[in-house]
PDB file of C-alpha atoms in Angstrom:
ATOM      1  CA  MET A   1       9.025  12.424 -68.358  1.00 56.00           C
ATOM      2  CA  SER A   2       6.474  14.154 -66.541  1.00 75.00           C
ATOM      3  CA  VAL A   3       2.685  12.756 -66.273  1.00 82.00           C
ATOM      4  CA  PRO A   4       0.777  14.765 -65.949  1.00 84.00           C
ATOM      5  CA  ARG A   5       2.281  17.630 -68.868  1.00 83.00           C
ATOM      6  CA  PHE A   6       2.497  13.779 -70.632  1.00 86.00           C
ATOM      7  CA  GLU A   7      -2.069  13.259 -69.995  1.00 90.00           C
ATOM      8  CA  ARG A   8      -1.883  17.574 -70.450  1.00 90.00           C
ATOM      9  CA  PHE A   9      -0.416  17.665 -73.348  1.00 90.00           C
ATOM     10  CA  PHE A  10      -2.359  14.650 -75.282  1.00 94.00           C
ATOM     11  CA  ARG A  11      -5.291  16.878 -73.630  1.00 94.00           C
ATOM     12  CA  VAL A  12      -4.826  19.913 -74.998  1.00 93.00           C
ATOM     13  CA  ALA A  13      -3.971  18.460 -78.252  1.00 93.00           C
ATOM     14  CA  ALA A  14      -6.695  16.496 -78.909  1.00 95.00           C
ATOM     15  CA  GLY A  15      -8.833  16.098 -76.111  1.00 95.00           C
ATOM     16  CA  LEU A  16      -7.007  12.454 -75.018  1.00 97.00           C
ATOM     17  CA  ASP A  17      -7.129  11.229 -71.379  1.00 95.00           C
ATOM     18  CA  VAL A  18      -3.759   9.218 -71.431  1.00 95.00           C
ATOM     19  CA  ASP A  19      -2.558   7.446 -68.271  1.00 88.00           C
ATOM     20  CA  LYS A  20       1.228   6.643 -66.963  1.00 84.00           C
ATOM     21  CA  ASN A  21       0.210   3.465 -69.196  1.00 86.00           C
ATOM     22  CA  ASP A  22       0.456   5.249 -72.361  1.00 93.00           C
ATOM     23  CA  LEU A  23       3.466   6.408 -71.910  1.00 90.00           C
ATOM     24  CA  LYS A  24       5.136   3.776 -72.538  1.00 90.00           C
ATOM     25  CA  ARG A  25       3.930   2.910 -75.485  1.00 94.00           C
ATOM     26  CA  TYR A  26       4.446   6.788 -76.207  1.00 92.00           C
ATOM     27  CA  SER A  27       7.895   6.694 -75.364  1.00 89.00           C
ATOM     28  CA  ASP A  28       8.488   3.665 -78.001  1.00 91.00           C
ATOM     29  CA  PHE A  29       6.635   5.474 -80.839  1.00 94.00           C
ATOM     30  CA  VAL A  30       9.075   8.451 -80.515  1.00 90.00           C
ATOM     31  CA  ASP A  31      12.066   6.674 -79.882  1.00 89.00           C
ATOM     32  CA  ALA A  32      11.129   4.492 -83.583  1.00 92.00           C
ATOM     33  CA  LYS A  33      10.012   7.097 -85.407  1.00 94.00           C
ATOM     34  CA  LEU A  34      12.467   9.877 -84.038  1.00 92.00           C
ATOM     35  CA  TYR A  35      15.185   6.941 -85.512  1.00 92.00           C
ATOM     36  CA  ASP A  36      13.606   6.631 -88.361  1.00 94.00           C
ATOM     37  CA  LEU A  37      13.551  10.291 -89.879  1.00 95.00           C
ATOM     38  CA  LEU A  38      17.561   9.800 -88.729  1.00 94.00           C
ATOM     39  CA  LEU A  39      18.486   7.574 -90.647  1.00 94.00           C
ATOM     40  CA  ILE A  40      16.518   8.321 -93.827  1.00 96.00           C
ATOM     41  CA  ALA A  41      18.445  11.575 -93.216  1.00 96.00           C
ATOM     42  CA  GLU A  42      21.875   9.625 -92.248  1.00 96.00           C
ATOM     43  CA  ALA A  43      21.038   8.197 -95.799  1.00 97.00           C
ATOM     44  CA  VAL A  44      21.395  11.228 -97.467  1.00 97.00           C
ATOM     45  CA  ALA A  45      24.315  13.027 -95.855  1.00 97.00           C
ATOM     46  CA  LYS A  46      25.639   9.444 -96.919  1.00 96.00           C
ATOM     47  CA  ALA A  47      24.948  10.689 -99.753  1.00 97.00           C
ATOM     48  CA  ASN A  48      26.478  13.486-100.414  1.00 97.00           C
ATOM     49  CA  ALA A  49      30.008  12.431 -98.408  1.00 97.00           C
ATOM     50  CA  ARG A  50      29.311  13.949 -95.408  1.00 96.00           C
ATOM     51  CA  ASP A  51      30.738  12.236 -91.744  1.00 95.00           C
ATOM     52  CA  VAL A  52      27.417  14.647 -90.938  1.00 96.00           C
ATOM     53  CA  ILE A  53      23.498  14.810 -90.837  1.00 96.00           C
ATOM     54  CA  LEU A  54      22.679  18.098 -91.225  1.00 97.00           C
ATOM     55  CA  PRO A  55      18.822  19.517 -90.507  1.00 97.00           C
ATOM     56  CA  TRP A  56      17.913  19.332 -94.620  1.00 96.00           C
ATOM     57  CA  ASP A  57      18.728  16.107 -94.741  1.00 97.00           C
ATOM     58  CA  LEU A  58      15.818  14.799 -92.691  1.00 97.00           C
ATOM     59  CA  PRO A  59      13.084  14.447 -94.114  1.00 96.00           C
ATOM     60  CA  ILE A  60      10.022  16.451 -92.820  1.00 96.00           C
ATOM     61  CA  THR A  61       7.152  16.862 -94.688  1.00 95.00           C
ATOM     62  CA  LYS A  62       5.193  19.582 -94.938  1.00 96.00           C
ATOM     63  CA  GLY A  63       2.124  17.573 -92.245  1.00 95.00           C
ATOM     64  CA  LEU A  64       4.746  17.137 -90.136  1.00 96.00           C
ATOM     65  CA  GLN A  65       6.838  20.621 -90.306  1.00 96.00           C
ATOM     66  CA  GLU A  66       2.659  22.161 -90.394  1.00 96.00           C
ATOM     67  CA  ASN A  67       2.677  19.754 -86.735  1.00 96.00           C
ATOM     68  CA  ILE A  68       6.156  21.600 -85.359  1.00 95.00           C
ATOM     69  CA  HIS A  69       4.398  24.874 -85.949  1.00 94.00           C
ATOM     70  CA  ARG A  70       1.217  23.908 -83.831  1.00 94.00           C
ATOM     71  CA  PHE A  71       3.434  22.543 -81.401  1.00 91.00           C
ATOM     72  CA  ARG A  72       6.264  25.363 -80.521  1.00 89.00           C
ATOM     73  CA  ASP A  73       2.515  27.753 -80.279  1.00 87.00           C
ATOM     74  CA  LEU A  74       1.062  24.865 -77.563  1.00 85.00           C
ATOM     75  CA  ASP A  75       4.857  24.594 -76.034  1.00 76.00           C
ATOM     76  CA  HIS A  76       4.116  28.019 -74.170  1.00 71.00           C
ATOM     77  CA  GLU A  77       0.760  26.952 -72.796  1.00 72.00           C
ATOM     78  CA  ILE A  78       2.359  23.426 -71.865  1.00 75.00           C
ATOM     79  CA  GLU A  79       6.142  23.935 -71.245  1.00 72.00           C
ATOM     80  CA  LEU A  80       6.744  20.104 -72.625  1.00 72.00           C
ATOM     81  CA  LYS A  81       9.664  21.340 -75.010  1.00 70.00           C
ATOM     82  CA  PRO A  82      12.002  19.812 -71.874  1.00 70.00           C
ATOM     83  CA  ILE A  83      11.081  17.028 -71.537  1.00 70.00           C
ATOM     84  CA  LEU A  84      10.857  16.476 -75.035  1.00 71.00           C
ATOM     85  CA  ASP A  85      14.573  17.556 -74.526  1.00 72.00           C
ATOM     86  CA  GLN A  86      15.251  13.855 -72.984  1.00 71.00           C
ATOM     87  CA  LEU A  87      13.020  11.727 -75.120  1.00 67.00           C
ATOM     88  CA  ALA A  88      14.839  12.672 -78.373  1.00 72.00           C
ATOM     89  CA  THR A  89      17.683  10.836 -77.791  1.00 74.00           C
ATOM     90  CA  HIS A  90      18.673   8.091 -80.840  1.00 75.00           C
ATOM     91  CA  PRO A  91      20.822   5.252 -80.783  1.00 77.00           C
ATOM     92  CA  PRO A  92      24.829   5.918 -82.009  1.00 81.00           C
ATOM     93  CA  LEU A  93      25.042   6.836 -86.140  1.00 86.00           C
ATOM     94  CA  ASP A  94      27.929   6.570 -88.294  1.00 90.00           C
ATOM     95  CA  ARG A  95      26.696   9.875 -89.425  1.00 92.00           C
ATOM     96  CA  ALA A  96      26.450  12.384 -85.918  1.00 91.00           C
ATOM     97  CA  PRO A  97      24.350  14.587 -86.221  1.00 93.00           C
ATOM     98  CA  ASP A  98      25.364  18.138 -86.469  1.00 94.00           C
ATOM     99  CA  ASP A  99      24.635  21.058 -83.095  1.00 93.00           C
ATOM    100  CA  ALA A 100      21.599  22.300 -85.477  1.00 96.00           C
ATOM    101  CA  THR A 101      19.821  19.283 -86.387  1.00 94.00           C
ATOM    102  CA  GLU A 102      20.260  17.691 -81.989  1.00 90.00           C
ATOM    103  CA  ALA A 103      18.795  20.980 -81.583  1.00 90.00           C
ATOM    104  CA  ARG A 104      16.215  20.755 -83.662  1.00 93.00           C
ATOM    105  CA  LEU A 105      15.363  17.177 -83.006  1.00 91.00           C
ATOM    106  CA  PRO A 106      12.985  18.342 -79.432  1.00 89.00           C
ATOM    107  CA  GLU A 107      10.691  20.194 -81.839  1.00 91.00           C
ATOM    108  CA  ILE A 108       9.828  17.161 -84.080  1.00 93.00           C
ATOM    109  CA  VAL A 109       9.669  15.296 -81.649  1.00 91.00           C
ATOM    110  CA  GLY A 110       7.004  18.076 -80.608  1.00 91.00           C
ATOM    111  CA  GLY A 111       5.544  17.713 -84.066  1.00 95.00           C
ATOM    112  CA  LEU A 112       5.724  14.194 -83.944  1.00 95.00           C
ATOM    113  CA  SER A 113       3.530  13.766 -80.552  1.00 93.00           C
ATOM    114  CA  LEU A 114       1.134  16.653 -82.029  1.00 95.00           C
ATOM    115  CA  ALA A 115       0.611  14.822 -84.988  1.00 97.00           C
ATOM    116  CA  LEU A 116       0.080  11.516 -82.858  1.00 97.00           C
ATOM    117  CA  ALA A 117      -2.658  12.553 -80.644  1.00 96.00           C
ATOM    118  CA  LYS A 118      -4.413  15.003 -83.931  1.00 96.00           C
ATOM    119  CA  ALA A 119      -4.433  10.556 -85.120  1.00 97.00           C
ATOM    120  CA  PHE A 120      -6.326   9.107 -82.821  1.00 97.00           C
ATOM    121  CA  ARG A 121      -8.885  12.433 -82.769  1.00 96.00           C
ATOM    122  CA  ILE A 122      -9.140  11.236 -87.157  1.00 96.00           C
ATOM    123  CA  ILE A 123      -9.591   7.797 -86.394  1.00 96.00           C
ATOM    124  CA  TYR A 124     -11.796   7.591 -83.307  1.00 97.00           C
ATOM    125  CA  PRO A 125     -13.248  10.751 -83.895  1.00 97.00           C
ATOM    126  CA  ASP A 126     -15.322   9.950 -80.278  1.00 97.00           C
ATOM    127  CA  LEU A 127     -12.045   8.543 -78.165  1.00 96.00           C
ATOM    128  CA  LYS A 128     -11.839   9.922 -74.324  1.00 96.00           C
ATOM    129  CA  ASN A 129      -9.023   7.170 -73.203  1.00 95.00           C
ATOM    130  CA  PRO A 130      -6.985   5.233 -76.182  1.00 96.00           C
ATOM    131  CA  GLN A 131      -5.950   2.164 -75.698  1.00 95.00           C
ATOM    132  CA  THR A 132      -4.029  -0.961 -76.848  1.00 94.00           C
ATOM    133  CA  LYS A 133      -6.228  -1.425 -79.979  1.00 96.00           C
ATOM    134  CA  HIS A 134      -6.292   2.491 -80.465  1.00 96.00           C
ATOM    135  CA  TRP A 135      -2.219   2.260 -80.315  1.00 96.00           C
ATOM    136  CA  GLU A 136      -2.330  -1.152 -82.608  1.00 95.00           C
ATOM    137  CA  THR A 137      -4.283   0.075 -85.070  1.00 95.00           C
ATOM    138  CA  VAL A 138      -2.605   3.748 -85.019  1.00 96.00           C
ATOM    139  CA  TRP A 139       1.113   3.119 -85.519  1.00 93.00           C
ATOM    140  CA  PRO A 140       1.389   1.294 -88.287  1.00 94.00           C
ATOM    141  CA  LEU A 141      -0.255   4.763 -90.175  1.00 93.00           C
ATOM    142  CA  PHE A 142       2.267   6.318 -89.236  1.00 94.00           C
ATOM    143  CA  ASN A 143       4.666   3.510 -90.633  1.00 92.00           C
ATOM    144  CA  LEU A 144       3.266   3.713 -93.518  1.00 92.00           C
ATOM    145  CA  LEU A 145       4.004   7.619 -93.869  1.00 87.00           C
ATOM    146  CA  LEU A 146       7.557   7.412 -91.929  1.00 85.00           C
TER     147      LEU A 146
END
């Protein structure tokens, strides 16, 4: 991932100064949360006797959907979507996402990323540069909700 775009995204999204050390934590977060969403979508597809995951199988909450829309607006300025295409990968599943679902994954990652940046700002209003302890607080919050 382009470190300058990653840094710019967090600066624009939440006024945070992240660095390349945060990139690994961010990538791990995105991988884990995308996998969690796909795991539930897979269970929905299986319950509906389908061999593929369709877009509506993904458990997209109202808040995440709003962040996906905000990400689209923000992405026009930052042009992060091509990089998120690379991050929106997932391990093999019993049910594969169809093409429409695969096409949505980068924007879902963008929505998750925006929600993550905002979560730092909500929990730590004066935070400028997230450290390990901040990541260790924010990540479990997402585990509770997603």
